[in-house]
Each structure stands twice: as structure tokens, then as C-alpha cells.
CSV table of C-alpha atoms in Angstrom, one decimal:
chain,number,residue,atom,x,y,z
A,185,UNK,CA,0.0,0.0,0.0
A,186,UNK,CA,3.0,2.5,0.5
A,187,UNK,CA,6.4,2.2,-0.8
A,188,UNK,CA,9.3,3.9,1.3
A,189,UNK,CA,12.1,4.9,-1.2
A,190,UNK,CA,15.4,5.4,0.4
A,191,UNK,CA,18.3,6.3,-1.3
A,192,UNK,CA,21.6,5.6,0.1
A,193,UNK,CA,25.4,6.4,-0.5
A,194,UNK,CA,28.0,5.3,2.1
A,195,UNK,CA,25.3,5.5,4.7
A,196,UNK,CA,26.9,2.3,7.4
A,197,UNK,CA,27.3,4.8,9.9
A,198,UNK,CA,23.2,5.5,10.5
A,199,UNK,CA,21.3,3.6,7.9
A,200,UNK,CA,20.4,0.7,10.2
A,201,UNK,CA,18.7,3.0,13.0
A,202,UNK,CA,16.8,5.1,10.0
A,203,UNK,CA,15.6,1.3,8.5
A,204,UNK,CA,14.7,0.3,12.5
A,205,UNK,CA,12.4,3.4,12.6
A,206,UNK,CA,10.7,2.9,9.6
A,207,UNK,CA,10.0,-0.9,10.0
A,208,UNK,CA,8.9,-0.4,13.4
A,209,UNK,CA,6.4,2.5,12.5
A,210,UNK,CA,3.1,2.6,13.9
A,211,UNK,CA,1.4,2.1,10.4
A,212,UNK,CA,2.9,-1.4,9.0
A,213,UNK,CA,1.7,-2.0,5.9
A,214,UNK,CA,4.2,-0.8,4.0
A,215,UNK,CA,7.9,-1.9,2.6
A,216,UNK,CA,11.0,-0.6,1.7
A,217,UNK,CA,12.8,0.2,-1.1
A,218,UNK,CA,16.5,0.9,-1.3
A,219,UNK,CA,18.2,2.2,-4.3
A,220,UNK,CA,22.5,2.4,-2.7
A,221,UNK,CA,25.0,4.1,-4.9
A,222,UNK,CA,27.4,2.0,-5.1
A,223,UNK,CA,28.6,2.5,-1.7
A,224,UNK,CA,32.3,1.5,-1.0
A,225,UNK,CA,31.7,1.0,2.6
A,226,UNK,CA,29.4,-1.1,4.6
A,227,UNK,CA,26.1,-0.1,3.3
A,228,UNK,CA,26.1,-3.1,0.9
A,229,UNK,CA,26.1,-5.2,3.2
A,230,UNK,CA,23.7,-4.1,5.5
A,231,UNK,CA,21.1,-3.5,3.2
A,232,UNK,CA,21.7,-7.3,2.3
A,233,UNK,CA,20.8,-8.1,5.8
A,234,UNK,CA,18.1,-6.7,6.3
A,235,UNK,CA,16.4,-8.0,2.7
A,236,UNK,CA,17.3,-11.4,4.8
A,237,UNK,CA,15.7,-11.0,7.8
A,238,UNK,CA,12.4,-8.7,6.0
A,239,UNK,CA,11.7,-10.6,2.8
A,240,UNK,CA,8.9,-8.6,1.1
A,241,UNK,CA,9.0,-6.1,3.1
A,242,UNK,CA,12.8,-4.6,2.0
A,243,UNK,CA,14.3,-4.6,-1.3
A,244,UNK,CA,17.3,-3.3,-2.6
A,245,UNK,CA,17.7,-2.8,-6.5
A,246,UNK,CA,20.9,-4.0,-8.1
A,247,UNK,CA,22.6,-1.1,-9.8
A,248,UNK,CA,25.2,-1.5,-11.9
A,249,UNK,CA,25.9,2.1,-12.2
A,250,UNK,CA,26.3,5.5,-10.2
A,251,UNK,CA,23.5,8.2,-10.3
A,252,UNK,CA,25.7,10.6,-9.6
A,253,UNK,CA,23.4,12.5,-6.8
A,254,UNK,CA,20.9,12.3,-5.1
A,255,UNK,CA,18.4,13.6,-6.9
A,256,UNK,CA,19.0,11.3,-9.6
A,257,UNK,CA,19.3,7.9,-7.3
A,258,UNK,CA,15.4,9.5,-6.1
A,259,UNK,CA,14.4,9.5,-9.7
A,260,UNK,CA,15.7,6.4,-10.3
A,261,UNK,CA,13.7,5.0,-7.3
A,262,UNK,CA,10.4,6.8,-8.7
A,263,UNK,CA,10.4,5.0,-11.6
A,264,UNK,CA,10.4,1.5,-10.3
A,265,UNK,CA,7.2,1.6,-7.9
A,266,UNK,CA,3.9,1.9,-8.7
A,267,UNK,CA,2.0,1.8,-5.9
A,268,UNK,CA,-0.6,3.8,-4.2
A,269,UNK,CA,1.3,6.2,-2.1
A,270,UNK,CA,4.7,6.8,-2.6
A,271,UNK,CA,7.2,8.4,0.6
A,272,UNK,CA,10.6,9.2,0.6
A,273,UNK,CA,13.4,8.7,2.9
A,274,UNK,CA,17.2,9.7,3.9
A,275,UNK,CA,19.3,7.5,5.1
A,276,UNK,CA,20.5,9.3,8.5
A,277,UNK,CA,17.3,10.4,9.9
A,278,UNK,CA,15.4,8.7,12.2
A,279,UNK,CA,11.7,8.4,11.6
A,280,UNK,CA,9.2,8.9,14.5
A,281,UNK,CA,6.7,6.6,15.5
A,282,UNK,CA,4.0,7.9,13.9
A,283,UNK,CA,4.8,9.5,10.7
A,284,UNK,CA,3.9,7.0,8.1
A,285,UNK,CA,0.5,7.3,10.1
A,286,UNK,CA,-0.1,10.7,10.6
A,287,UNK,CA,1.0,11.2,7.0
A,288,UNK,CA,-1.4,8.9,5.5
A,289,UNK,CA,-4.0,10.2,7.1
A,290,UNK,CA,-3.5,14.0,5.9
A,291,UNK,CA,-3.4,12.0,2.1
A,292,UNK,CA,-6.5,10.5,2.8
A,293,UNK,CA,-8.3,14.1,3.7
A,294,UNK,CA,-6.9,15.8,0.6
A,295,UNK,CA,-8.0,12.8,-1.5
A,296,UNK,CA,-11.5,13.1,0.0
A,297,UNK,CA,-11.6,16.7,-1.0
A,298,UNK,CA,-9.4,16.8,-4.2
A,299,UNK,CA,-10.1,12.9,-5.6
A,300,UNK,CA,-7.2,10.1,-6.3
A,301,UNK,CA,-6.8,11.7,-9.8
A,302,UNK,CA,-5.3,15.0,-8.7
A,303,UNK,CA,-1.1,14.7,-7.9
A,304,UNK,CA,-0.9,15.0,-4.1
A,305,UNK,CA,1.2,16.0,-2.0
A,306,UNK,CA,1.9,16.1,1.6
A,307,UNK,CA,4.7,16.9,4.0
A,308,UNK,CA,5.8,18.0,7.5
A,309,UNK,CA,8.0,19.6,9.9
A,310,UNK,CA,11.7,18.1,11.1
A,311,UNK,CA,13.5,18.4,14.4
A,312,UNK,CA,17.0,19.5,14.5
A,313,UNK,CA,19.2,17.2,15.9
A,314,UNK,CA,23.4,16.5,16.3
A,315,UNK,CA,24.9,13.5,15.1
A,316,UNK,CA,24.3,11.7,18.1
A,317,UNK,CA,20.2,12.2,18.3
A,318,UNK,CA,20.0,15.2,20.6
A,319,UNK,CA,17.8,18.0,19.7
A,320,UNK,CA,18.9,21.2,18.3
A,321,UNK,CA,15.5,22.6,17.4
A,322,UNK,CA,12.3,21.7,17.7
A,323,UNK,CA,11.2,23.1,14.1
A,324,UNK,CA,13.3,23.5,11.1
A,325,UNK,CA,10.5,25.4,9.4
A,326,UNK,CA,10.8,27.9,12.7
A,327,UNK,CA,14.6,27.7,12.6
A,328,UNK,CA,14.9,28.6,8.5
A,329,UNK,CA,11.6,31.3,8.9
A,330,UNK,CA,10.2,29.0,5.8
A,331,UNK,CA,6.7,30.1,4.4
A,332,UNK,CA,5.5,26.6,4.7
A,333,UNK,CA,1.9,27.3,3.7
A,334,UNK,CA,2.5,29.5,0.9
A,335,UNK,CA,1.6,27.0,-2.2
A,336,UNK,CA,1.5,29.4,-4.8
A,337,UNK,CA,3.4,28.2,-8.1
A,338,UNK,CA,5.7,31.6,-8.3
A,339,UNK,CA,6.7,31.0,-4.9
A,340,UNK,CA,8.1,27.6,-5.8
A,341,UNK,CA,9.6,29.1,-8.8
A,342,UNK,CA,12.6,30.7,-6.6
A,343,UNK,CA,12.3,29.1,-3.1
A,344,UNK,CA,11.6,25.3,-2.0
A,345,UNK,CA,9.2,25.1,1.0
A,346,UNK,CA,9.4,21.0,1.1
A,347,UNK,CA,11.9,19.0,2.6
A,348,UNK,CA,12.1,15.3,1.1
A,349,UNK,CA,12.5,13.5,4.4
A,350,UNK,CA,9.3,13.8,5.1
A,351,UNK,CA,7.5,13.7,1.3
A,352,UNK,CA,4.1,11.0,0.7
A,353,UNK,CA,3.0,11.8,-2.9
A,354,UNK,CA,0.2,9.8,-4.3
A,355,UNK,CA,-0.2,7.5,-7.3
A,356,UNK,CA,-1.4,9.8,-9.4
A,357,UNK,CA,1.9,12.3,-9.4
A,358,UNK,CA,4.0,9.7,-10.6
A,359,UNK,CA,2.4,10.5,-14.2
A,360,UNK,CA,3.6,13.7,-14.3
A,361,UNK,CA,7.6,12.0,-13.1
A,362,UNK,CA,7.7,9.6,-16.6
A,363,UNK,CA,10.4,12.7,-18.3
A,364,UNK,CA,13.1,12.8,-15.8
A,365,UNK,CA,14.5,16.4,-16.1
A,366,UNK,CA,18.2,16.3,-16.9
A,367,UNK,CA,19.0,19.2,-14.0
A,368,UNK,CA,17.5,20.3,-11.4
A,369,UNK,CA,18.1,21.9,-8.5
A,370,UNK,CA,16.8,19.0,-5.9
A,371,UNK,CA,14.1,15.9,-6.5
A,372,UNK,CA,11.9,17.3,-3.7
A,373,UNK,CA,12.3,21.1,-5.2
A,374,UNK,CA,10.7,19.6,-8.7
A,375,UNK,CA,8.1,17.8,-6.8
A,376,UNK,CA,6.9,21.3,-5.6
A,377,UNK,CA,6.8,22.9,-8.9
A,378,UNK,CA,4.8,19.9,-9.8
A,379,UNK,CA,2.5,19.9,-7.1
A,380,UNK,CA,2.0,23.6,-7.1
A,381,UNK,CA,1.5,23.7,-10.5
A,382,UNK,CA,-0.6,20.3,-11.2
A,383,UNK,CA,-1.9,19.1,-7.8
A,384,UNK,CA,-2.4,20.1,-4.4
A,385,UNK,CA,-0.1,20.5,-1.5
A,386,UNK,CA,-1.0,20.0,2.6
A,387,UNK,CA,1.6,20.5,5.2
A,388,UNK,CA,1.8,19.0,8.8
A,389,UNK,CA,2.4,21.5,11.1
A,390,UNK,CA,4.5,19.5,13.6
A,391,UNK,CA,8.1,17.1,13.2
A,392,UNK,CA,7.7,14.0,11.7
A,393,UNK,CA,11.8,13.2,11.5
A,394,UNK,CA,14.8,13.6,13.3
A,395,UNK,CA,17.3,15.2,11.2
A,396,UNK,CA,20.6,14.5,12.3
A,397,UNK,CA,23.0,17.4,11.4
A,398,UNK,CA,26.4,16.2,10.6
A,399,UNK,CA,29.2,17.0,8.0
A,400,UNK,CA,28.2,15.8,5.2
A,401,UNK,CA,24.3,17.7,5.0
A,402,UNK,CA,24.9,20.8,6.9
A,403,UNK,CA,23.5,23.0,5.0
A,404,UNK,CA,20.0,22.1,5.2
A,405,UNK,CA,19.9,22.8,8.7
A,406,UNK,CA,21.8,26.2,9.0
A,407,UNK,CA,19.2,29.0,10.1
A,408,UNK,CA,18.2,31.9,8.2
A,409,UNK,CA,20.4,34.6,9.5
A,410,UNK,CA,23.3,32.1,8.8
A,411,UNK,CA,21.7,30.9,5.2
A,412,UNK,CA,21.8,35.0,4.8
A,413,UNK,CA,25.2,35.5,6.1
A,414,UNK,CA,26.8,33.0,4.0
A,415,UNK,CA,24.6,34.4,1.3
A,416,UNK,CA,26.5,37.8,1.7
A,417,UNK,CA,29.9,36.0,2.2
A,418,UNK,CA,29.7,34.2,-1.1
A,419,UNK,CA,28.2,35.9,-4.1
A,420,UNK,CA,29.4,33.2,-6.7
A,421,UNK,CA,27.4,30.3,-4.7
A,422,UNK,CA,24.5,32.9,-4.9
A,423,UNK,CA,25.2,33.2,-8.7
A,424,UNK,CA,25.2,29.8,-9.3
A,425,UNK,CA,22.0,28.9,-7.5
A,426,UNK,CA,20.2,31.5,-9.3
A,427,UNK,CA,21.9,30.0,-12.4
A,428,UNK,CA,20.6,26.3,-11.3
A,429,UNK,CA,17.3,27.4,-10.4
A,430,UNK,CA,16.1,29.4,-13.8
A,431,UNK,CA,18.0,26.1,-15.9
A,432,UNK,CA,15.2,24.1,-13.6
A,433,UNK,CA,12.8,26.6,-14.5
A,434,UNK,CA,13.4,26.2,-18.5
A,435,UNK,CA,13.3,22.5,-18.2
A,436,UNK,CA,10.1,22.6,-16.2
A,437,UNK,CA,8.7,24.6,-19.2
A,438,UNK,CA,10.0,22.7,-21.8
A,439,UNK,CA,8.2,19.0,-19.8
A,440,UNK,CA,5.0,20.8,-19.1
A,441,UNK,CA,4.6,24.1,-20.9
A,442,UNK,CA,1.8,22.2,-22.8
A,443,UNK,CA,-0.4,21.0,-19.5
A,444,UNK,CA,0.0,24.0,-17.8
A,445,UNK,CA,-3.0,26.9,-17.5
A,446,UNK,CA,-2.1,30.2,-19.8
A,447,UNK,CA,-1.7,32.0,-16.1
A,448,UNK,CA,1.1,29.9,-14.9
A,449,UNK,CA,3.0,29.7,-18.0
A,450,UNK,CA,2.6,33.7,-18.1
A,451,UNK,CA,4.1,33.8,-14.9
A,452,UNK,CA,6.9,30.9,-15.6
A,453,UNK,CA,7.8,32.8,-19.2
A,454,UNK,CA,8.5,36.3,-17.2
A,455,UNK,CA,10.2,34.4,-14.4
A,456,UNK,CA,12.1,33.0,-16.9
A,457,UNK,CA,13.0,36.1,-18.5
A,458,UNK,CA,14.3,37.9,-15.7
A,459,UNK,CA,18.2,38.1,-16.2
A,460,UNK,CA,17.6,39.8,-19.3
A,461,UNK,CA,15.5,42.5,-17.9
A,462,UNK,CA,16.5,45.6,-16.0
A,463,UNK,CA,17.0,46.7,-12.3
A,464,UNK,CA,13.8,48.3,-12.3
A,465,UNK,CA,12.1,46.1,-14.6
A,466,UNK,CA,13.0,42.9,-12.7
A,467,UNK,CA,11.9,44.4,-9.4
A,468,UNK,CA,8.2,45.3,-10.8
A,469,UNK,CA,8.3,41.3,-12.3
A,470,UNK,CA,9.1,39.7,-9.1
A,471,UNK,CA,6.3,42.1,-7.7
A,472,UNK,CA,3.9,42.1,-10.5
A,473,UNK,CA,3.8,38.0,-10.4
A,474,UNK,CA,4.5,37.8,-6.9
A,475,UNK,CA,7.3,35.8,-7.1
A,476,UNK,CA,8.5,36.2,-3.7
A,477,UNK,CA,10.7,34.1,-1.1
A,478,UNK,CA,9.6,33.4,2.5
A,479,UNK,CA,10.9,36.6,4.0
A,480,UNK,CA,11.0,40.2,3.0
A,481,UNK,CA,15.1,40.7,3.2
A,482,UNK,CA,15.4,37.3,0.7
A,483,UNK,CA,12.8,38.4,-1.5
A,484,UNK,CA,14.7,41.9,-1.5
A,485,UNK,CA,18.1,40.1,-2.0
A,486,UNK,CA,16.2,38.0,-4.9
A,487,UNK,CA,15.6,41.6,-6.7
A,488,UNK,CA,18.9,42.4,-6.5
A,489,UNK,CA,21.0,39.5,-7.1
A,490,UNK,CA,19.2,38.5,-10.1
């Protein structure tokens, strides 16, 4: 009934707590899916064991080649399952009790109002945590000032409200994930721009996953006076995300320009035209279309970086 897709890369160090939380969830009808990256370290093997000791219920593919990310080993996971609801997973989180539960039952309202034919999608809040499982902060969403309730399609055009760890999509999005794109920024970014533009969105306003902090994913857990600072530090990793995110924003045309309403491809054709505009002309776009971040100062920054 719901498929867990986890995607791992030299992941020995945490996987086997993250797999314990999800097998021991409160909701059990559901199994696992593990597509590793050709790991060099233990992961292999652990993955292996626990096929063994779950058979049905976890699954590794056999890859004989790298993704080469993350997004990509997600996509490639995405287009092997087919079944009703769809959630995604990390490999160094830890799951609580509860969340395949509570998430399945905020699908199952937004299906009663919206129908299994519309894409859904539904996610939640994480708490902070170090790499040994203490708690940093309560609420990421809180900690980063993200606008998690603002669904709008030009607000996913320059800023990504959804976090993967804690994704359920339902059967019918995974018609709209048949053209992988070739770039873009992150899976759970393109899931957005899907949802906000094809299907309907619902967030849980409370932690649904430990995130464990640690060196290698750091960055998703800085806060958003540091995400600023380092913004002001570093003007060619600004450069280049604003270079990343209107390539994702031509390839999202390019898949879907066809499907989508004359409104949002309006507002995805000036978006998209942006660098070539003026100072002034670019500030009334991103005000006209209200293509705005979750904060005043980014949006502002957003008007004058571009």
C-alpha cells in the first residue's frame, strides 16, 4: 500500500537505525525500497541483511551504475514503484513513531476533497538534531523562517518550502515524473513545482523526523540569519543557484509548458526572463507576479542578485 524509497550512499554509519524506525512504525503496511549508490563502505552489506531478515518487506535494486546525486538515485527510485502512495526517505534520519500514520491520514483528507486523480502531495515539519540524536530545534520550518503554507506556483519558482525526508506523494503524481528532467536543483524542489502547479499541496504543522545534522548535510539545517550571512559571504554560490534554479525553471517549461493553465505559463515565461531584464524592470516582475521568497530581506536580496 506505501512504498518507502530510500536512497543511500555510504550511509553504514546511520542507515540501520533510520531502516529500524521505519520498520517499526506505527502504520505497517508498508515496505522498503533501497536504491545504494554503489557505496564502497558497509552499506552493501547491511542493506543485504536486512532483505534477509524482511523478505517482502525490503528490497534493494541491483545497480550497476552510479546516479551521480541524489536527486538522480530518487528519480531512479520513482520510476520503479507503482504503488498507491509513494514516501521518501534519507538515510541518517530517524523516523518517529508515527509519521507514516499521521502522513497517510492527511493524504487520505486531501484525497476526500481533491479525488485520487489530482497529484498530491503532503509533507511536514523536522526536528533539528546533532549526530548523536539530541535536539537542536524543535522546528526547522521555525529555525529557517520557511513560508510553509504559501503553495503558490511563483513561490516555488525561486524558493523550495518542502523538505524530502518527510514527502508521501500519491499514485497519481508519478504520471507527471515519466520525463526525468536532466537538471534540477533538488528531487523534492521539482516535486513542488509539480505539485504547485498540477496538484495540491498540505503541510503538517508538527516534526515528523529527526534530522541528524552532521558534516556531510549541513546545509540544510543552517538557520536563516546564517543561510543570509553566508549568502553575503559568497556571491558566486549565490550566482550559481540563481543560475541552477532558472535552468530548472526552463526544463520545467519545456516538460509541461503544454499542461499548464495560460496563467502559470505567463508567470513561468516572465520568471524566466528575468536576467535579461532591467534593475527596475526585474523588481516590478518579481512584484507584479509575486514571485516572492519566505521573507521580505530574501525576496529583496532575490531583486537584487538576479
Amino acid at each position: 500500500m506505501v512504498s518507502v524509497l530510500l536512497a543511500s550512499f555510504n550511509g553504514e554509519k546511520y542507515i540501520r537505525e533510520q531502516l529500524e524506525s521505519i520498520l517499526n512504525q506505527t502504520f505497517s503496511d508498508l515496505s522498503i525500497v533501497i536504491s545504494d549508490d554503489l557505496s564502497t563502505d558497509g552499506t552493501p552489506a547491511i542493506i543485504r541483511e536486512y532483505e534477509e531478515r524482511y523478505p517482502g518487506r525490503v528490497r534493494g535494486l541491483r545497480n550497476s551504475e552510479r546516479s551521480g546525486s541524489a536527486q538522480n538515485n530518487f528519480f531512479r527510485l520513482l520510476k520503479v514503484v507503482n504503488d498507491e502512495y509513494i514516501m521518501l526517505c534519507d538515510q541518517d534520519d530517524v523516523w518517529l513513531p508515527d509519521k507514516a500514520e499521521v502522513t497517510l491520514r492527511e493524504m487520505k483528507k486531501l484525497e476526500a476533497e481533491w479525488g485520487k486523480a489530482v497529484p498530491l502531495l503532503v509533507h511536514g515539519d523536522l526536528s533539528v538534531t546533532d549526530k548523536e540524536g539530541s535536539i537542536l530545534h524543535e522546528s526547522m520550518a521555525e529555525y529557517q523562517k520557511i513560508a510553509v503554507h504559501d503553495n503558490r506556483f511563483s513561490h516555488y519558482l525561486v524558493e523550495n518550502n518542502i523538505t524530502g525526508n518527510t514527502v508521501m506523494i500519491n499514485k497519481a503524481f508519478l504520471g507527471f515524473l515519466t520525463d526525468v528532467p536532466r537538471e534540477c536543483v533538488m528531487h523534492d524542489w521539482w516535486l513542488g513545482l509539480l505539485a504547485s502547479c498540477f496538484g495540491r499541496i498540505s503541510y503538517i504543522d508538527r516534526p515528523l523526523v529527526l534530522y541528524r545534522q552532521h558534516g556531510e548535510n549541513q546545509m540544510g539545517s543552517k538557520s536563516g540569519k546564517e543561510q543570509y550571512a553566508e549568502r553575503i559571504r559568497n556571491q558566486d554560490a549565490v550566482r550559481e543557484n540563481y543560475r541552477k534554479m532558472f535552468v530548472q525553471a526552463q526544463m520545467f517549461l519545456k516538460l509541461y509548458g503544454n499542461e499548464m493553465s495560460r496563467e502559470q505559463r505567463e508567470i513561468l515565461e516572465h520568471f524566466i526572463g528575468l536576467p535579461e531584464k532591467n534593475r527596475a524592470e526585474k523588481i516590478y516582475t518579481i512584484w507584479k507576479y509575486k514571485l516572492m521568497k519566505s521573507t521580505l530581506i530574501r525576496t529583496l536580496g532575490q531583486m537584487f542578485s538576479i
